[in-house]
Tab-separated table of C-alpha atoms in Angstrom:
chain	number	residue	atom	x	y	z
A	1	MET	CA	0.000	0.000	0.000
A	2	MET	CA	1.304	3.445	-0.826
A	3	LYS	CA	2.615	5.368	2.187
A	4	HIS	CA	2.129	9.103	2.440
A	5	LEU	CA	5.353	10.757	3.607
A	6	GLY	CA	5.983	14.402	4.288
A	7	ASN	CA	8.715	16.463	2.635
A	8	LEU	CA	12.046	14.889	3.590
A	9	PHE	CA	13.509	18.280	4.462
A	10	PHE	CA	11.033	18.614	7.351
A	11	PHE	CA	11.186	14.966	8.413
A	12	SER	CA	13.246	15.360	11.596
A	13	ALA	CA	11.087	18.254	12.804
A	14	SER	CA	7.986	16.157	12.197
A	15	ILE	CA	9.372	13.407	14.440
A	16	VAL	CA	9.837	15.913	17.289
A	17	LEU	CA	6.325	17.275	16.946
A	18	ILE	CA	4.735	13.829	16.799
A	19	THR	CA	6.752	12.602	19.792
A	20	LEU	CA	5.742	15.584	21.899
A	21	SER	CA	2.126	15.103	20.892
A	22	CYS	CA	2.212	11.416	21.833
A	23	ASN	CA	3.736	12.214	25.233
A	24	LYS	CA	1.034	14.761	25.929
A	25	GLN	CA	-1.657	12.270	24.901
A	26	GLN	CA	-0.293	9.665	27.324
A	27	GLN	CA	-0.503	12.225	30.143
A	28	ASN	CA	-4.131	12.898	29.221
A	29	LEU	CA	-4.881	9.172	29.337
A	30	VAL	CA	-3.657	8.965	32.940
A	31	SER	CA	-5.349	12.102	34.263
A	32	ASN	CA	-8.398	12.290	32.012
A	33	PRO	CA	-9.383	8.826	30.743
A	34	GLY	CA	-13.138	9.359	30.583
A	35	ASN	CA	-15.908	7.333	32.189
A	36	TRP	CA	-18.796	5.152	31.047
A	37	VAL	CA	-21.917	5.344	33.225
A	38	GLN	CA	-24.708	2.784	32.908
A	39	LYS	CA	-27.968	4.654	32.390
A	40	PHE	CA	-30.979	2.643	31.255
A	41	GLN	CA	-32.359	-0.249	29.217
A	42	ILE	CA	-34.139	-0.038	25.889
A	43	GLY	CA	-37.931	0.079	26.121
A	44	GLY	CA	-38.385	-2.931	23.818
A	45	TRP	CA	-36.687	-6.261	23.226
A	46	PRO	CA	-32.917	-6.669	23.647
A	47	ARG	CA	-31.330	-6.550	20.197
A	48	ASN	CA	-28.245	-6.302	18.060
A	49	GLY	CA	-27.800	-5.011	14.528
A	50	ALA	CA	-30.371	-2.259	15.096
A	51	SER	CA	-30.186	1.159	13.414
A	52	SER	CA	-30.393	4.596	14.988
A	53	TRP	CA	-30.553	8.318	14.327
A	54	VAL	CA	-30.911	11.610	16.211
A	55	ILE	CA	-33.353	14.426	15.443
A	56	GLY	CA	-32.667	17.472	17.598
A	57	ASP	CA	-32.596	16.249	21.189
A	58	THR	CA	-34.399	12.966	20.502
A	59	GLY	CA	-32.908	9.571	19.724
A	60	TYR	CA	-34.463	6.715	17.734
A	61	ILE	CA	-33.667	3.013	17.426
A	62	VAL	CA	-35.359	0.652	14.976
A	63	ALA	CA	-35.369	-3.031	14.059
A	64	GLY	CA	-32.468	-5.414	14.769
A	65	TYR	CA	-32.198	-9.057	15.764
A	66	ASN	CA	-33.421	-10.548	19.055
A	67	SER	CA	-31.648	-13.703	20.253
A	68	ILE	CA	-34.392	-14.666	22.720
A	69	ASN	CA	-36.957	-15.153	19.969
A	70	ASP	CA	-34.362	-15.882	17.276
A	71	SER	CA	-36.046	-13.372	15.006
A	72	CYS	CA	-35.611	-9.972	13.408
A	73	LEU	CA	-37.577	-6.993	14.681
A	74	SER	CA	-39.478	-4.098	13.123
A	75	ASP	CA	-40.350	-1.955	16.149
A	76	LEU	CA	-39.343	1.702	16.484
A	77	TRP	CA	-38.524	3.387	19.795
A	78	GLN	CA	-38.008	7.041	20.651
A	79	PHE	CA	-35.851	8.198	23.563
A	80	ASP	CA	-35.873	11.582	25.320
A	81	PRO	CA	-32.532	12.018	27.152
A	82	ASN	CA	-33.792	15.027	29.086
A	83	LEU	CA	-36.656	13.073	30.630
A	84	ASN	CA	-34.937	9.664	30.468
A	85	ARG	CA	-38.110	8.311	28.874
A	86	TRP	CA	-38.890	5.790	26.132
A	87	ALA	CA	-41.924	5.830	23.852
A	88	GLN	CA	-42.814	3.200	21.276
A	89	LYS	CA	-43.660	4.569	17.840
A	90	ALA	CA	-45.140	3.231	14.592
A	91	TYR	CA	-43.761	-0.126	13.500
A	92	PHE	CA	-41.478	-0.074	10.480
A	93	PRO	CA	-43.641	-1.363	7.588
A	94	GLY	CA	-40.841	-2.542	5.279
A	95	GLY	CA	-40.252	-5.897	6.950
A	96	ALA	CA	-38.306	-7.066	10.001
A	97	ARG	CA	-34.537	-6.878	9.504
A	98	GLN	CA	-31.124	-6.202	10.987
A	99	ALA	CA	-27.872	-4.538	9.891
A	100	GLY	CA	-29.532	-1.635	8.055
A	101	VAL	CA	-28.539	2.035	8.270
A	102	GLY	CA	-30.288	4.961	9.914
A	103	PHE	CA	-29.799	8.691	9.392
A	104	ALA	CA	-31.660	11.970	9.846
A	105	ILE	CA	-32.200	14.888	7.490
A	106	GLY	CA	-34.030	17.897	8.869
A	107	LYS	CA	-37.031	16.837	10.915
A	108	ASN	CA	-37.284	13.310	9.513
A	109	GLY	CA	-35.520	10.022	10.108
A	110	TYR	CA	-34.589	7.445	7.453
A	111	PHE	CA	-34.008	3.700	7.512
A	112	ALA	CA	-32.512	1.777	4.605
A	113	THR	CA	-30.907	-1.513	3.512
A	114	GLY	CA	-30.280	-4.461	5.859
A	115	TYR	CA	-31.162	-8.141	5.747
A	116	ASN	CA	-33.299	-10.739	7.485
A	117	SER	CA	-31.148	-13.565	8.764
A	118	LYS	CA	-34.192	-15.861	8.934
A	119	ILE	CA	-34.977	-15.481	5.220
A	120	LYS	CA	-32.202	-17.028	3.136
A	121	GLY	CA	-30.579	-14.555	0.802
A	122	LYS	CA	-32.944	-11.697	1.731
A	123	SER	CA	-31.070	-8.392	1.621
A	124	TYR	CA	-32.751	-5.033	1.120
A	125	GLN	CA	-32.085	-1.874	-0.866
A	126	ASP	CA	-35.234	0.025	0.069
A	127	CYS	CA	-35.239	3.358	1.879
A	128	TRP	CA	-38.014	4.658	4.140
A	129	GLN	CA	-38.733	8.037	5.693
A	130	TYR	CA	-40.131	8.345	9.210
A	131	SER	CA	-41.996	11.521	10.211
A	132	PRO	CA	-42.120	12.147	13.986
A	133	ALA	CA	-44.798	14.781	13.401
A	134	SER	CA	-47.280	12.257	11.977
A	135	ASN	CA	-45.701	9.117	13.456
A	136	SER	CA	-45.809	7.521	10.025
A	137	TRP	CA	-43.565	5.935	7.402
A	138	ILE	CA	-43.438	6.441	3.653
A	139	ARG	CA	-41.279	4.563	1.166
A	140	MET	CA	-38.675	6.562	-0.712
A	141	ALA	CA	-36.580	5.693	-3.763
A	142	ASP	CA	-34.571	2.486	-3.463
A	143	LEU	CA	-30.793	2.558	-3.311
A	144	PRO	CA	-29.786	2.130	-6.986
A	145	ASP	CA	-28.490	-1.084	-8.487
A	146	ILE	CA	-24.773	-1.379	-9.129
A	147	ASN	CA	-24.713	-3.944	-11.911
A	148	GLY	CA	-28.021	-5.658	-12.565
A	149	THR	CA	-31.346	-5.985	-10.774
A	150	GLY	CA	-31.070	-6.266	-7.006
A	151	THR	CA	-27.346	-5.511	-6.812
A	152	GLY	CA	-27.963	-2.356	-4.785
A	153	ALA	CA	-29.173	-4.493	-1.870
A	154	ARG	CA	-26.730	-4.770	1.022
A	155	TYR	CA	-26.239	-4.945	4.751
A	156	ASP	CA	-23.616	-3.709	7.228
A	157	ALA	CA	-23.360	-0.486	5.220
A	158	LEU	CA	-22.607	2.976	6.617
A	159	ALA	CA	-24.503	6.251	6.509
A	160	PHE	CA	-24.042	9.889	7.491
A	161	SER	CA	-25.869	13.126	6.748
A	162	ILE	CA	-24.547	16.608	6.074
A	163	GLY	CA	-26.920	19.524	5.562
A	164	ASN	CA	-29.853	18.541	3.373
A	165	PHE	CA	-28.341	15.314	2.070
A	166	ALA	CA	-27.303	11.877	3.264
A	167	TYR	CA	-24.563	9.542	2.123
A	168	VAL	CA	-24.921	5.749	2.165
A	169	GLY	CA	-22.437	3.152	1.018
A	170	THR	CA	-20.051	0.243	1.481
A	171	GLY	CA	-21.449	-2.962	3.031
A	172	PHE	CA	-21.835	-6.525	1.796
A	173	ASN	CA	-24.087	-8.117	-0.846
A	174	GLY	CA	-22.202	-11.328	-1.564
A	175	THR	CA	-19.066	-9.275	-2.007
A	176	TRP	CA	-17.607	-6.287	-0.184
A	177	LEU	CA	-18.459	-2.836	-1.489
A	178	ASN	CA	-16.914	0.634	-1.517
A	179	ASP	CA	-19.541	2.617	-3.433
A	180	ILE	CA	-21.016	5.788	-1.881
A	181	TRP	CA	-24.392	7.298	-2.835
A	182	LYS	CA	-25.811	10.751	-2.133
A	183	PHE	CA	-29.490	10.897	-1.198
A	184	ASP	CA	-31.647	13.988	-1.845
A	185	PRO	CA	-34.950	13.653	0.057
A	186	VAL	CA	-36.596	16.568	-1.766
A	187	ALA	CA	-35.904	15.157	-5.232
A	188	ASN	CA	-36.236	11.623	-3.793
A	189	SER	CA	-33.193	10.559	-5.778
A	190	TRP	CA	-29.765	8.986	-5.397
A	191	THR	CA	-26.563	10.151	-7.075
A	192	SER	CA	-23.376	8.107	-7.219
A	193	ILE	CA	-20.259	9.593	-5.627
A	194	SER	CA	-18.176	8.099	-8.397
A	195	ASN	CA	-14.699	8.854	-7.060
A	196	SER	CA	-14.830	6.829	-3.818
A	197	PRO	CA	-11.215	5.781	-3.059
A	198	ILE	CA	-11.838	3.856	0.162
A	199	ASN	CA	-11.122	0.158	0.480
A	200	LYS	CA	-14.091	-2.168	0.139
A	201	ARG	CA	-15.546	-3.056	3.536
A	202	SER	CA	-18.531	-3.832	5.711
A	203	GLY	CA	-19.245	-3.012	9.346
A	204	ALA	CA	-17.463	0.374	9.188
A	205	VAL	CA	-18.290	3.533	11.143
A	206	ALA	CA	-18.948	7.059	9.897
A	207	PHE	CA	-19.174	10.352	11.755
A	208	VAL	CA	-19.487	14.050	10.904
A	209	TYR	CA	-17.740	17.157	12.177
A	210	ASN	CA	-17.895	20.667	10.682
A	211	ASN	CA	-19.792	19.381	7.632
A	212	ILE	CA	-17.081	16.843	6.818
A	213	GLY	CA	-17.793	13.108	6.755
A	214	TYR	CA	-15.270	10.648	8.211
A	215	ILE	CA	-15.082	6.897	7.441
A	216	CYS	CA	-12.940	4.276	9.181
A	217	THR	CA	-12.763	0.696	10.517
A	218	GLY	CA	-14.715	-2.222	9.027
A	219	SER	CA	-13.532	-5.500	7.534
A	220	ASN	CA	-13.063	-7.156	4.157
A	221	ASN	CA	-12.949	-10.948	3.975
A	222	GLY	CA	-11.871	-11.125	7.606
A	223	ASN	CA	-9.199	-8.432	7.274
A	224	GLU	CA	-9.689	-5.359	9.443
A	225	GLN	CA	-9.320	-2.152	7.409
A	226	TYR	CA	-6.988	0.579	8.616
A	227	ASP	CA	-7.363	3.274	5.962
A	228	PHE	CA	-9.088	6.419	7.262
A	229	TRP	CA	-10.788	8.992	5.020
A	230	LYS	CA	-12.663	12.258	5.127
A	231	TYR	CA	-15.103	13.515	2.514
A	232	ASP	CA	-15.904	17.186	1.849
A	233	PRO	CA	-19.242	17.432	-0.001
A	234	SER	CA	-18.711	21.120	-0.782
A	235	SER	CA	-15.823	20.224	-3.105
A	236	GLY	CA	-16.547	16.539	-3.677
A	237	SER	CA	-13.011	15.757	-2.526
A	238	TRP	CA	-11.621	12.830	-0.524
A	239	THR	CA	-8.583	13.105	1.743
A	240	ARG	CA	-6.751	10.139	3.188
A	241	LEU	CA	-5.925	10.690	6.838
A	242	ARG	CA	-3.322	8.882	8.949
A	243	ASP	CA	-3.766	5.108	9.077
A	244	ILE	CA	-5.345	3.765	12.266
A	245	PHE	CA	-2.990	0.798	12.628
A	246	ASN	CA	0.758	0.405	13.060
A	247	ALA	CA	1.188	-0.573	9.429
A	248	ASN	CA	4.248	1.512	8.550
A	249	LYS	CA	7.456	2.917	10.029
A	250	ASP	CA	5.926	6.191	11.162
A	251	ILE	CA	6.149	6.914	14.890
A	252	TYR	CA	2.656	8.347	15.351
A	253	ASN	CA	0.922	4.948	15.112
A	254	ASP	CA	3.239	2.810	17.249
A	255	ALA	CA	0.551	2.552	19.959
A	256	TYR	CA	-2.326	1.976	17.529
A	257	THR	CA	-2.899	-1.645	18.502
A	258	SER	CA	-6.662	-1.730	19.018
A	259	ILE	CA	-8.412	0.941	16.915
A	260	ILE	CA	-9.164	-1.380	13.995
A	261	ARG	CA	-12.398	-3.360	14.332
A	262	ASP	CA	-15.689	-4.047	12.613
A	263	HIS	CA	-19.273	-3.545	13.792
A	264	GLY	CA	-18.223	-0.841	16.252
A	265	VAL	CA	-19.829	2.560	16.854
A	266	ALA	CA	-18.720	6.202	16.827
A	267	LEU	CA	-19.597	9.289	18.860
A	268	VAL	CA	-18.857	12.987	18.410
A	269	GLN	CA	-18.887	15.193	21.515
A	270	PRO	CA	-16.690	17.725	23.314
A	271	ASN	CA	-13.910	16.905	25.765
A	272	ASN	CA	-13.214	19.937	27.947
A	273	GLY	CA	-14.757	22.175	25.295
A	274	VAL	CA	-12.889	20.682	22.321
A	275	TRP	CA	-14.904	18.506	19.945
A	276	LYS	CA	-13.538	15.015	19.456
A	277	ALA	CA	-14.678	11.739	17.902
A	278	TYR	CA	-14.736	8.383	19.683
A	279	VAL	CA	-14.745	4.810	18.418
A	280	THR	CA	-15.714	1.969	20.755
A	281	THR	CA	-17.126	-1.591	20.937
A	282	GLY	CA	-17.042	-3.920	17.938
A	283	LEU	CA	-15.126	-7.007	16.947
A	284	ASN	CA	-11.577	-7.857	15.938
A	285	GLY	CA	-11.504	-11.629	16.215
A	286	THR	CA	-12.813	-11.164	19.757
A	287	PRO	CA	-14.947	-8.345	21.195
A	288	ASN	CA	-13.055	-5.039	21.168
A	289	ASN	CA	-14.223	-2.709	23.940
A	290	LYS	CA	-11.254	-0.364	23.631
A	291	THR	CA	-12.273	3.287	23.280
A	292	TRP	CA	-10.163	5.666	21.206
A	293	GLU	CA	-10.439	9.438	20.914
A	294	TYR	CA	-9.737	11.227	17.629
A	295	ASP	CA	-8.438	14.793	17.500
A	296	PHE	CA	-9.714	16.583	14.394
A	297	ALA	CA	-6.971	19.235	14.642
A	298	THR	CA	-3.960	16.901	14.840
A	299	ASP	CA	-5.311	13.798	13.036
A	300	LEU	CA	-4.123	11.668	15.968
A	301	TRP	CA	-5.784	9.125	18.263
A	302	VAL	CA	-5.377	8.513	21.986
A	303	PRO	CA	-6.734	5.589	24.058
A	304	LYS	CA	-9.458	6.264	26.604
A	305	SER	CA	-11.365	4.175	29.153
A	306	PRO	CA	-12.685	0.950	27.596
A	307	TYR	CA	-16.422	0.415	27.306
A	308	GLU	CA	-17.230	-1.059	30.710
A	309	ARG	CA	-20.107	-3.450	30.057
A	310	ALA	CA	-20.127	-6.851	28.342
A	311	GLY	CA	-18.008	-7.058	25.198
A	312	ARG	CA	-20.282	-6.537	22.210
A	313	GLN	CA	-20.672	-5.921	18.521
A	314	GLY	CA	-23.627	-4.559	16.568
A	315	ALA	CA	-24.403	-1.830	19.114
A	316	VAL	CA	-25.841	1.601	18.235
A	317	SER	CA	-24.821	5.109	19.272
A	318	TRP	CA	-26.428	8.520	19.667
A	319	SER	CA	-24.532	11.820	19.547
A	320	PHE	CA	-26.764	14.599	20.845
A	321	ILE	CA	-24.877	17.581	19.452
A	322	ASN	CA	-27.044	20.256	21.088
A	323	LEU	CA	-26.858	18.551	24.478
A	324	GLN	CA	-23.193	17.576	24.053
A	325	ARG	CA	-23.996	14.054	25.230
A	326	GLY	CA	-23.268	10.616	23.794
A	327	PHE	CA	-24.771	7.176	24.417
A	328	VAL	CA	-23.904	3.627	23.328
A	329	GLY	CA	-26.125	0.600	23.828
A	330	THR	CA	-27.663	-2.701	22.747
A	331	GLY	CA	-25.546	-5.116	20.650
A	332	ASN	CA	-24.737	-8.746	21.233
A	333	SER	CA	-22.240	-10.569	23.421
A	334	SER	CA	-21.443	-13.978	21.973
A	335	THR	CA	-24.975	-15.111	21.012
A	336	LEU	CA	-26.921	-12.985	23.514
A	337	SER	CA	-28.714	-9.779	22.472
A	338	LEU	CA	-28.344	-6.909	24.951
A	339	ASP	CA	-30.586	-4.044	26.085
A	340	ASP	CA	-28.342	-1.808	28.239
A	341	TYR	CA	-27.138	1.724	27.455
A	342	ASP	CA	-24.193	3.720	28.780
A	343	GLU	CA	-23.478	7.428	28.628
A	344	TRP	CA	-19.939	8.546	27.781
A	345	PHE	CA	-18.259	11.293	29.802
A	346	PRO	CA	-14.954	11.925	27.997
A	347	SER	CA	-13.507	14.405	30.503
A	348	ALA	CA	-14.483	12.488	33.659
A	349	THR	CA	-12.311	10.402	35.935
A	350	PHE	CA	-12.678	6.673	35.448
A	351	ASN	CA	-14.913	4.955	38.009
A	352	SER	CA	-15.351	1.194	37.708
A	353	ASN	CA	-18.391	1.252	40.030
A	354	ASP	CA	-20.671	3.318	37.738
């Protein structure tokens, strides 16, 4: 794989800067590791492979797989973090499923793709809009085919929204994918982002900061992916960021031993007033509960307190930007679906008794 090296003339200075940055990060880990606090349980069945989105100060979780009944789900739940209260909403009418994607644009939520593990070969490429105002669903345009009828269907894809549009892509449909599609809810249409340079993968995470989309983690044929990208929709440009694994001779990633994973989750929230991203939970051969913090300014990662509950994959996350709060919950541990949620406090002192 091609390595991106800085100008050789500035190489020695770069080593000094990176070393100082790493030392400072290690100090932060000791004095400011962050803390996970168990908060509540989902209002409905335990589940894994559900999908979620946030509208304003309200979180939503839909569908997933329940190990108790050995079946996929189609229920929708709304959560108010201010009141710590759940409310069940209109069932998703598109069919029970897991491993779809959720996103929000404006005042509406959207749910797309996925598969039903109890129906052999049944993957989906449909997209549905949920209106909280009317508590109702309407079907939108399907994710387009790639090469022949039904080839747009997939599961374990990723999604993020910026402004009035959403972006959906990657995943698995018999092979691993790296395509990215832009969704316009007003025109009810999809447009291919034809220059996607990212490695093919499924089970990746995506997050947004300052109207820039970030994509990392995920796996391809059992190989965890370590390329890390950002996408600027205003220019249509992709930028490769520093790799998230110690895959080269650079010093910055010597400690990057546990960022890579699949089926993890991401959060975006401030740490002492500075906005950061966090990746936690997931799978890398075994459950990976290690939490890592990403600094948008330096393009560097630092380890934080591991997720404190049972090791899990297929969890969901909520980043309440207005409230500056983040939650992670559900998922499965071994073969058991889970229903617990934790809140992340990135600037707090670690407390194992929370």
